[in-house]
mmCIF file of N, CA, C and O in Angstrom:
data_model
loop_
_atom_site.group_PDB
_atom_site.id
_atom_site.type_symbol
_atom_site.label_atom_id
_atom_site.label_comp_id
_atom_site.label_asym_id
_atom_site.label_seq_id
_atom_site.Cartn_x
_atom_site.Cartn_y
_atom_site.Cartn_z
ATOM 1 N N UNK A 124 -44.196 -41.889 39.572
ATOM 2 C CA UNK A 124 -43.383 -41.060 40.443
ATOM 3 C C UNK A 124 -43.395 -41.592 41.863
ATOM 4 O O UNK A 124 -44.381 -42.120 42.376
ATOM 5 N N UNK A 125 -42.182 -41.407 42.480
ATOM 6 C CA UNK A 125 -42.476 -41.989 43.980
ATOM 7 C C UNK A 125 -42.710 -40.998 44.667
ATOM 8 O O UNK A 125 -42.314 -39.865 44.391
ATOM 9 N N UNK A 126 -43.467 -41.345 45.766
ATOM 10 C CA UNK A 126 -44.502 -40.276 46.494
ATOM 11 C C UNK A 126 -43.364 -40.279 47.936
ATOM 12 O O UNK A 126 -42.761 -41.214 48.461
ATOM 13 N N UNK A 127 -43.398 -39.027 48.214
ATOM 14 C CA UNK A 127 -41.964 -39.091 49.351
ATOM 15 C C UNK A 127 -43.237 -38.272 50.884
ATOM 16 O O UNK A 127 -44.333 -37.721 50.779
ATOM 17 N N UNK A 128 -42.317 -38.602 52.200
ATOM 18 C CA UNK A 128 -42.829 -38.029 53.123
ATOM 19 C C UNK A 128 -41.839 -37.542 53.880
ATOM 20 O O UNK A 128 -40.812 -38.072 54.304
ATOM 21 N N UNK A 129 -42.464 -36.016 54.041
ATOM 22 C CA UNK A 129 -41.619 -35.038 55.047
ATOM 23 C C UNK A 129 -41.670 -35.649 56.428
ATOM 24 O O UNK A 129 -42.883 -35.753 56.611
ATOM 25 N N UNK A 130 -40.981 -36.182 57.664
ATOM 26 C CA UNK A 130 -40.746 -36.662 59.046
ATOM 27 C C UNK A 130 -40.307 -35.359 59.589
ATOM 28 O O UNK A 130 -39.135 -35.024 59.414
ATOM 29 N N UNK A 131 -40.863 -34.834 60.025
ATOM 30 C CA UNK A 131 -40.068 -33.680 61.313
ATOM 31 C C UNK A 131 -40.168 -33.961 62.547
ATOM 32 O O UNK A 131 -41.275 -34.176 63.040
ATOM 33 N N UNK A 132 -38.955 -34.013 63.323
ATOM 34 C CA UNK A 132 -38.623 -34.197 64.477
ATOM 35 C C UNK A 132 -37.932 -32.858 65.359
ATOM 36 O O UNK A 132 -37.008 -32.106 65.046
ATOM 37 N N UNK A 133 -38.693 -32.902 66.442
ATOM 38 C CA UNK A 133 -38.197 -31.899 67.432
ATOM 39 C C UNK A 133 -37.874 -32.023 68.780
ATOM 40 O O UNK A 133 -38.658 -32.489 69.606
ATOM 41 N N UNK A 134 -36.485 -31.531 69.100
ATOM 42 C CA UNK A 134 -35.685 -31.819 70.161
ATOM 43 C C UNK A 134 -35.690 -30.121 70.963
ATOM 44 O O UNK A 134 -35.813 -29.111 70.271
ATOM 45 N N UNK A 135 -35.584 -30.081 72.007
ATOM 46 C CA UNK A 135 -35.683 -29.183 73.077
ATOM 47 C C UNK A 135 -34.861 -27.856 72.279
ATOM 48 O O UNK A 135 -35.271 -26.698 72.355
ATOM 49 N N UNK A 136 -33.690 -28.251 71.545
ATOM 50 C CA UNK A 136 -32.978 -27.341 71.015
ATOM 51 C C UNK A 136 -33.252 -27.019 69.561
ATOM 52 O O UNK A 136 -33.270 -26.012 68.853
ATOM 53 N N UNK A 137 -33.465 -28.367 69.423
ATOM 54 C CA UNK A 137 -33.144 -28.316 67.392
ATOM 55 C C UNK A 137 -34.478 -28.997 66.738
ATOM 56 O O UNK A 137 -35.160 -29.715 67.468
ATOM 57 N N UNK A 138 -34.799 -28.825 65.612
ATOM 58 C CA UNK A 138 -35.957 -29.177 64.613
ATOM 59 C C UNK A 138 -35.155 -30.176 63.476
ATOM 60 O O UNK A 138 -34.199 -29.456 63.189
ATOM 61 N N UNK A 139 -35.047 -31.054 62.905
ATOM 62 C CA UNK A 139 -34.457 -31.701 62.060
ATOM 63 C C UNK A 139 -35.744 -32.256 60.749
ATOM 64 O O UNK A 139 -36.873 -32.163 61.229
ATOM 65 N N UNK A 140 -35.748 -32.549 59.927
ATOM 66 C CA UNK A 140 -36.445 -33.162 58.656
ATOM 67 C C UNK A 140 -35.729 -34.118 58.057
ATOM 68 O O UNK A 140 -34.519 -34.110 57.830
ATOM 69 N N UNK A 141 -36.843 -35.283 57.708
ATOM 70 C CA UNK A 141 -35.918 -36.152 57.106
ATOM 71 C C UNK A 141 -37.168 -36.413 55.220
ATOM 72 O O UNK A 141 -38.375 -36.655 55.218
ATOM 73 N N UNK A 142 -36.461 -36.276 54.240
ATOM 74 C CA UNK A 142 -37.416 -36.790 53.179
ATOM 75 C C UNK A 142 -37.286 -38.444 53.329
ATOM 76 O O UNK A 142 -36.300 -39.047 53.754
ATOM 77 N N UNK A 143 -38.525 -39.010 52.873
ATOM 78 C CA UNK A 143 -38.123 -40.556 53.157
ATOM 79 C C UNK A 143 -39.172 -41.088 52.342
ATOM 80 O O UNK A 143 -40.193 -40.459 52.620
ATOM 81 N N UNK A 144 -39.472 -42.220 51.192
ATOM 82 C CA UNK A 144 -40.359 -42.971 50.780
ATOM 83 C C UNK A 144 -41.804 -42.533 51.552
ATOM 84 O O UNK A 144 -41.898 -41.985 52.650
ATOM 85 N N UNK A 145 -42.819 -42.911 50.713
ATOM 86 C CA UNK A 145 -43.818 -42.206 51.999
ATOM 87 C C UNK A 145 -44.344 -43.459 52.710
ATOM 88 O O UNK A 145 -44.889 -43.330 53.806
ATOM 89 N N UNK A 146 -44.186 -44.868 52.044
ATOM 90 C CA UNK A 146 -44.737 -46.422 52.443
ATOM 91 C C UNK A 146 -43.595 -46.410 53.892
ATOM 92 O O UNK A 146 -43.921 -46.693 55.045
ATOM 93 N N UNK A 147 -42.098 -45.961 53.374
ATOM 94 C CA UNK A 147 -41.240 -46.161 54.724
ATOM 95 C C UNK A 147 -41.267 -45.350 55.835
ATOM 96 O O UNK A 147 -40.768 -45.533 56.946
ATOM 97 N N UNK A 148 -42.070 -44.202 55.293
ATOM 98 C CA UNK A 148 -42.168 -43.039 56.338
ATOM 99 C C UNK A 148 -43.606 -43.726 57.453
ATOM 100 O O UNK A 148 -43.718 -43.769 58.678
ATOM 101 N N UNK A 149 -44.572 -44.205 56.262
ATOM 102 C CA UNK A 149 -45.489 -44.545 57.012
ATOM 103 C C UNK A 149 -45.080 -45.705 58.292
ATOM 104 O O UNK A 149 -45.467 -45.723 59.460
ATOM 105 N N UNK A 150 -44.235 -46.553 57.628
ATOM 106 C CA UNK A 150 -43.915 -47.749 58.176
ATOM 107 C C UNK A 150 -43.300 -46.965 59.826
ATOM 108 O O UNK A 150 -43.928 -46.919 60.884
ATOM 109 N N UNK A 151 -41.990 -46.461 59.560
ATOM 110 C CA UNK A 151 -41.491 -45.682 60.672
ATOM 111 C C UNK A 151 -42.623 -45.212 61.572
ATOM 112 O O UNK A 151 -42.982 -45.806 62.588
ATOM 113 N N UNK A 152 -43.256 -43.855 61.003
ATOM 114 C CA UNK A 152 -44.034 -43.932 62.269
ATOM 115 C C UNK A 152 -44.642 -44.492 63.054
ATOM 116 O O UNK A 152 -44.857 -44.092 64.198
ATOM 117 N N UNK A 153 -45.132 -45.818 62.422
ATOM 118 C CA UNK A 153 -45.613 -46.844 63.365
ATOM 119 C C UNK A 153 -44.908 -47.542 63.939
ATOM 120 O O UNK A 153 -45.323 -47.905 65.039
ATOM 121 N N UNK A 154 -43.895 -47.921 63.607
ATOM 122 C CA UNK A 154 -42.703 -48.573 64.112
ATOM 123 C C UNK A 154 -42.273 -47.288 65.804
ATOM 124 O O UNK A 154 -42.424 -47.571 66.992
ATOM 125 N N UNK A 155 -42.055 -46.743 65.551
ATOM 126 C CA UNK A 155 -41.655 -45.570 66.924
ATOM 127 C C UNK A 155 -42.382 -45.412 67.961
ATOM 128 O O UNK A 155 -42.025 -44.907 69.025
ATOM 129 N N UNK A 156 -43.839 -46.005 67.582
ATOM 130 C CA UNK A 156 -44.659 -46.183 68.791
ATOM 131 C C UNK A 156 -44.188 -47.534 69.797
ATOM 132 O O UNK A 156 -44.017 -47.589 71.015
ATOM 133 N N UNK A 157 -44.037 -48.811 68.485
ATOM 134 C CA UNK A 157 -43.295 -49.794 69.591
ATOM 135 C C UNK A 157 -41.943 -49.801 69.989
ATOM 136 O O UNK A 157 -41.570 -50.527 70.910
ATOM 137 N N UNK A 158 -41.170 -49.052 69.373
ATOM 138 C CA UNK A 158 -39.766 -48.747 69.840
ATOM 139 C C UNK A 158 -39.432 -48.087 71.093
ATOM 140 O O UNK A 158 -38.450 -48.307 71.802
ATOM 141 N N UNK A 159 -40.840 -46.834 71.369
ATOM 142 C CA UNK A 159 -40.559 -45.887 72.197
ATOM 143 C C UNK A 159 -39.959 -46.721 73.793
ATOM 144 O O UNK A 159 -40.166 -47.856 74.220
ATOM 145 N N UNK A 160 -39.197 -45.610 74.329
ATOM 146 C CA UNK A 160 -38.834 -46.031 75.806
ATOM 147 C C UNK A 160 -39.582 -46.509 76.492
ATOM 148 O O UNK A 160 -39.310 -47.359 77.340
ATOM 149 N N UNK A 161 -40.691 -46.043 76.252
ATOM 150 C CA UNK A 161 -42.211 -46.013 77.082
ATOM 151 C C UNK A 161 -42.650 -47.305 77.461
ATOM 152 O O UNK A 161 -43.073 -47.764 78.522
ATOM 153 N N UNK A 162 -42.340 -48.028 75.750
ATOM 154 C CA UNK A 162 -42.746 -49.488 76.226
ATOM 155 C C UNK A 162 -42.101 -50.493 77.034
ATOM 156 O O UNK A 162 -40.962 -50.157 77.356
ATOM 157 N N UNK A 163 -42.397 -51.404 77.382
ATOM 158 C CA UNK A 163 -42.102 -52.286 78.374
ATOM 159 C C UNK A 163 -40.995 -53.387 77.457
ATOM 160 O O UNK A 163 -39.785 -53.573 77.583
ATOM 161 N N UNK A 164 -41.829 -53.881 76.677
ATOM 162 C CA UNK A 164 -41.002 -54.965 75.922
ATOM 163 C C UNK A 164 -39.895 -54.193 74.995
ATOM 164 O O UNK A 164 -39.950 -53.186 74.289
ATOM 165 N N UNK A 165 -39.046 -54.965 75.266
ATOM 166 C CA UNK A 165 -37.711 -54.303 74.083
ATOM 167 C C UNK A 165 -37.981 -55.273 72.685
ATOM 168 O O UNK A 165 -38.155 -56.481 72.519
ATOM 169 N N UNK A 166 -37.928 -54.239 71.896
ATOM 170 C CA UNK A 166 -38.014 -54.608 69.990
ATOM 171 C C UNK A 166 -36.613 -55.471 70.005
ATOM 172 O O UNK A 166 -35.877 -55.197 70.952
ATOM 173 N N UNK A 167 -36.134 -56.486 69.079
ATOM 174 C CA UNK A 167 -34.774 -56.868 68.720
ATOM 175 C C UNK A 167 -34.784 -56.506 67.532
ATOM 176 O O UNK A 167 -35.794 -56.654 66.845
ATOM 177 N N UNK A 168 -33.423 -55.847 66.955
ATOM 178 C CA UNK A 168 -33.224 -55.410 65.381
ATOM 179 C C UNK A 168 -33.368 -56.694 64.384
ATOM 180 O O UNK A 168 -33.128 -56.415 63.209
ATOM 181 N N UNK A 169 -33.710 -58.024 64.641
ATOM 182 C CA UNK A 169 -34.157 -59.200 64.164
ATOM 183 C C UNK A 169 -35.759 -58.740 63.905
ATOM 184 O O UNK A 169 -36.065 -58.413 62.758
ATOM 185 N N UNK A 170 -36.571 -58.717 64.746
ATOM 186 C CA UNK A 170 -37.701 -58.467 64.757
ATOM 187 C C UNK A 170 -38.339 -57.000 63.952
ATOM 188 O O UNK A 170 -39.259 -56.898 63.140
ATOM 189 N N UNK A 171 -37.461 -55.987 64.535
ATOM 190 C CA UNK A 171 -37.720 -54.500 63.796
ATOM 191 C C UNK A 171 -37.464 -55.315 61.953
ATOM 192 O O UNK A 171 -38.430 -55.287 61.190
ATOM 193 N N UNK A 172 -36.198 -55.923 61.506
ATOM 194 C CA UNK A 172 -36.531 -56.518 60.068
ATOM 195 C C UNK A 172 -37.476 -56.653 59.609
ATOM 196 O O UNK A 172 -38.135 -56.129 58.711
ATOM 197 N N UNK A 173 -37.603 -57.839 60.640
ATOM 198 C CA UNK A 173 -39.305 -58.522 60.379
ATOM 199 C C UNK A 173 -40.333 -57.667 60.365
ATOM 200 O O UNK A 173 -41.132 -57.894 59.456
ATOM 201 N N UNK A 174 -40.508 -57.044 60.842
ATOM 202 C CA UNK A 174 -41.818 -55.751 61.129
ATOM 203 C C UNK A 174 -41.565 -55.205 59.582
ATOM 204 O O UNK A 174 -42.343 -55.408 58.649
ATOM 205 N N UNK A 175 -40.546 -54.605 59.517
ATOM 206 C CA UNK A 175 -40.156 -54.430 57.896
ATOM 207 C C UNK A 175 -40.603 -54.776 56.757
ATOM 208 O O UNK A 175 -41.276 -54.098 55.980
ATOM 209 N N UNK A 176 -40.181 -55.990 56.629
ATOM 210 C CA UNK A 176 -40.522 -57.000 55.399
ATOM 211 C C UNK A 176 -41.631 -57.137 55.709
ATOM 212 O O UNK A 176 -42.423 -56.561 54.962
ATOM 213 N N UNK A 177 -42.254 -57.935 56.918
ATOM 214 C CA UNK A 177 -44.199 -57.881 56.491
ATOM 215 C C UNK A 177 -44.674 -56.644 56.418
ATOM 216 O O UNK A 177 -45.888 -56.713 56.221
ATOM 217 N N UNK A 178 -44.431 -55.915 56.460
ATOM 218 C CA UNK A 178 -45.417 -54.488 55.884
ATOM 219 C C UNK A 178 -45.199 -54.725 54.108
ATOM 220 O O UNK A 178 -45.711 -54.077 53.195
ATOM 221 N N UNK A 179 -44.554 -55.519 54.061
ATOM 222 C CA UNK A 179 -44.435 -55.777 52.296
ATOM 223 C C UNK A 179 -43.424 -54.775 51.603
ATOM 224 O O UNK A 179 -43.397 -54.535 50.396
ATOM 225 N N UNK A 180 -42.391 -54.093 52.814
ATOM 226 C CA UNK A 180 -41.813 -53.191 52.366
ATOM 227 C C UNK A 180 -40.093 -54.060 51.862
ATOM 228 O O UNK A 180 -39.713 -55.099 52.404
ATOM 229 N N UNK A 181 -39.184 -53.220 50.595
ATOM 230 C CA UNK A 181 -38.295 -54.569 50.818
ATOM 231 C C UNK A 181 -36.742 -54.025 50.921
ATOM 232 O O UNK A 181 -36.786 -52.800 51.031
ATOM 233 N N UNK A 182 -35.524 -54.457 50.922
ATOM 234 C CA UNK A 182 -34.166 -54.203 51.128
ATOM 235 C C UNK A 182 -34.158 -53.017 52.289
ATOM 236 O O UNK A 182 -33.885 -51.821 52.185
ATOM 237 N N UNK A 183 -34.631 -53.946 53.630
ATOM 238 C CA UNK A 183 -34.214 -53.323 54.965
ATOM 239 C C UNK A 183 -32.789 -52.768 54.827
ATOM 240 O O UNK A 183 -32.699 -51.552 54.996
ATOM 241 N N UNK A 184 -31.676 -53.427 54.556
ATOM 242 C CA UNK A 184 -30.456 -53.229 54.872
ATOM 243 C C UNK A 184 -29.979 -51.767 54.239
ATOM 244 O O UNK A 184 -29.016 -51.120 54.651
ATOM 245 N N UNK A 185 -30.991 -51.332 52.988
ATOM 246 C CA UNK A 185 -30.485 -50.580 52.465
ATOM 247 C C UNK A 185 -31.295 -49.131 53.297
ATOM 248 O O UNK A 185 -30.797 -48.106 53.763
ATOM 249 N N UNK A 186 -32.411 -49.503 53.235
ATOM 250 C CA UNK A 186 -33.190 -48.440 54.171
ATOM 251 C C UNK A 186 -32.421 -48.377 55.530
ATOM 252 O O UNK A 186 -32.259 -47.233 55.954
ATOM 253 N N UNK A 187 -32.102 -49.022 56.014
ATOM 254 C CA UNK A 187 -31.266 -48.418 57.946
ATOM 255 C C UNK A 187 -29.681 -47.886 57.006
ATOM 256 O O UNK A 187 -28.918 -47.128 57.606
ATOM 257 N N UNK A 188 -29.473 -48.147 56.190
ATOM 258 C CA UNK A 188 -27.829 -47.697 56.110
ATOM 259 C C UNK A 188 -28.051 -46.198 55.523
ATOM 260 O O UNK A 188 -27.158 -45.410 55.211
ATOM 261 N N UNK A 189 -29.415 -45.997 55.450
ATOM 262 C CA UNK A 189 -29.809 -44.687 54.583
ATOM 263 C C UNK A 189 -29.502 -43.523 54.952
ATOM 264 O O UNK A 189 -29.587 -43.466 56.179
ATOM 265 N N UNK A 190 -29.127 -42.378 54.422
ATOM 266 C CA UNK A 190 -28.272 -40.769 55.002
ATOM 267 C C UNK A 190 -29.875 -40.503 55.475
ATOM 268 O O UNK A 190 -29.911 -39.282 55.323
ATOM 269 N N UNK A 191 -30.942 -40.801 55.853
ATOM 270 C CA UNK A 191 -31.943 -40.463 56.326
ATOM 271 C C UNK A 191 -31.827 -40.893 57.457
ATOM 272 O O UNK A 191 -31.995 -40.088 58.374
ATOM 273 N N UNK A 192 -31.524 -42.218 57.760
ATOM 274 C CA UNK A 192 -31.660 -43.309 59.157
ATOM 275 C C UNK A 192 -30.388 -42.556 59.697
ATOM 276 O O UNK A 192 -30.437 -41.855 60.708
ATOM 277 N N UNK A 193 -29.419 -42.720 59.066
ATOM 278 C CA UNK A 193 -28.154 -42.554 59.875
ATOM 279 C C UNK A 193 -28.435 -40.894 60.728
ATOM 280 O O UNK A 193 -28.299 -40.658 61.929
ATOM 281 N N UNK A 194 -28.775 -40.124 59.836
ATOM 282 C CA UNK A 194 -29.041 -38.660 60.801
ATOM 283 C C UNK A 194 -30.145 -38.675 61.910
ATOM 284 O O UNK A 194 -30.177 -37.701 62.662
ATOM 285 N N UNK A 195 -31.236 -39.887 62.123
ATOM 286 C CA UNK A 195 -32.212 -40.149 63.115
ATOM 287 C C UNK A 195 -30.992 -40.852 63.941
ATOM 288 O O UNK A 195 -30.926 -40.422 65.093
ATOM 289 N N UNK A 196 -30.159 -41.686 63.666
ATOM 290 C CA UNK A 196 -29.247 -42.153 64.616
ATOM 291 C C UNK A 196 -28.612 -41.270 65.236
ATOM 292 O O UNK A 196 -28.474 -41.263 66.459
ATOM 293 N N UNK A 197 -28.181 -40.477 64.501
ATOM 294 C CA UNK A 197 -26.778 -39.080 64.755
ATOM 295 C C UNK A 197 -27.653 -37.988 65.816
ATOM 296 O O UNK A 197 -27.045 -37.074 66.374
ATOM 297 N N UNK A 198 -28.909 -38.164 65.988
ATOM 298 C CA UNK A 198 -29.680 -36.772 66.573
ATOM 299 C C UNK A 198 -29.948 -37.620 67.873
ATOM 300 O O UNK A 198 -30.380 -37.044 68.872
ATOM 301 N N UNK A 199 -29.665 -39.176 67.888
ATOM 302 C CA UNK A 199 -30.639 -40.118 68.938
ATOM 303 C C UNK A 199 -31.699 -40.543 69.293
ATOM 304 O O UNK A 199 -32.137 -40.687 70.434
ATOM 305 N N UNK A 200 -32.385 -40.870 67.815
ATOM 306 C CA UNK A 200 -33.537 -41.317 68.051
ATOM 307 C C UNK A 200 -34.116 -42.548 67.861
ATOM 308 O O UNK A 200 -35.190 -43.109 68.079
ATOM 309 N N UNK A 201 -32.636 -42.862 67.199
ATOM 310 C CA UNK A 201 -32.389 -44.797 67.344
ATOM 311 C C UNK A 201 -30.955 -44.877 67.902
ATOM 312 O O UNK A 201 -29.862 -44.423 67.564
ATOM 313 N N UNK A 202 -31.328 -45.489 68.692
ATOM 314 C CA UNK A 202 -30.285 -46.615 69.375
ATOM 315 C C UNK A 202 -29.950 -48.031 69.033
ATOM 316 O O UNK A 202 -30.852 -48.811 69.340
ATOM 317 N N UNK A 203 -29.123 -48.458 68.598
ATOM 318 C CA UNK A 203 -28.786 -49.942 68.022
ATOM 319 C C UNK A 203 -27.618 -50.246 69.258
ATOM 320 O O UNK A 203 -27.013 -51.318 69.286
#
């Protein structure tokens, strides 16, 4: 069985959930620490791949085109 992970995100107004793989959920959250504004260096969506695939995780293209990713896009919490 694949093991899934609840992501909840909260915005000043709204609460959103996303179900997601739990290896990609894990991956994400770590990924958002170096993405954040906060940091200095900017990630390139070349590199975010890469971060991807070596976690041993695989078909990036299909995971960002995902009705999961796209509603983290749609709320603004990725920027491309």
């Amino acid at each position: 069985d694949l093991e899934l992970a609840i992501l909840t995100f909260h915005e000043n107004t709204k609460t959103y959930s996303i179900k997601i793989d739990k290896e990609q959920g894990d991956w994400l959250l770590a990924i958002l620490d170096i993405v954040s504004p906060a940091q200095r260096e900017v990630i390139s969506f070349k590199q975010l791949k890469e971060l991807y695939h070596s976690a041993g995780l695989k078909n990036f293209d299909v995971f960002w085109q995902s009705r999961q990713m796209s509603l983290l896009r749609k709320n603004g919490l990725l920027l491309v």
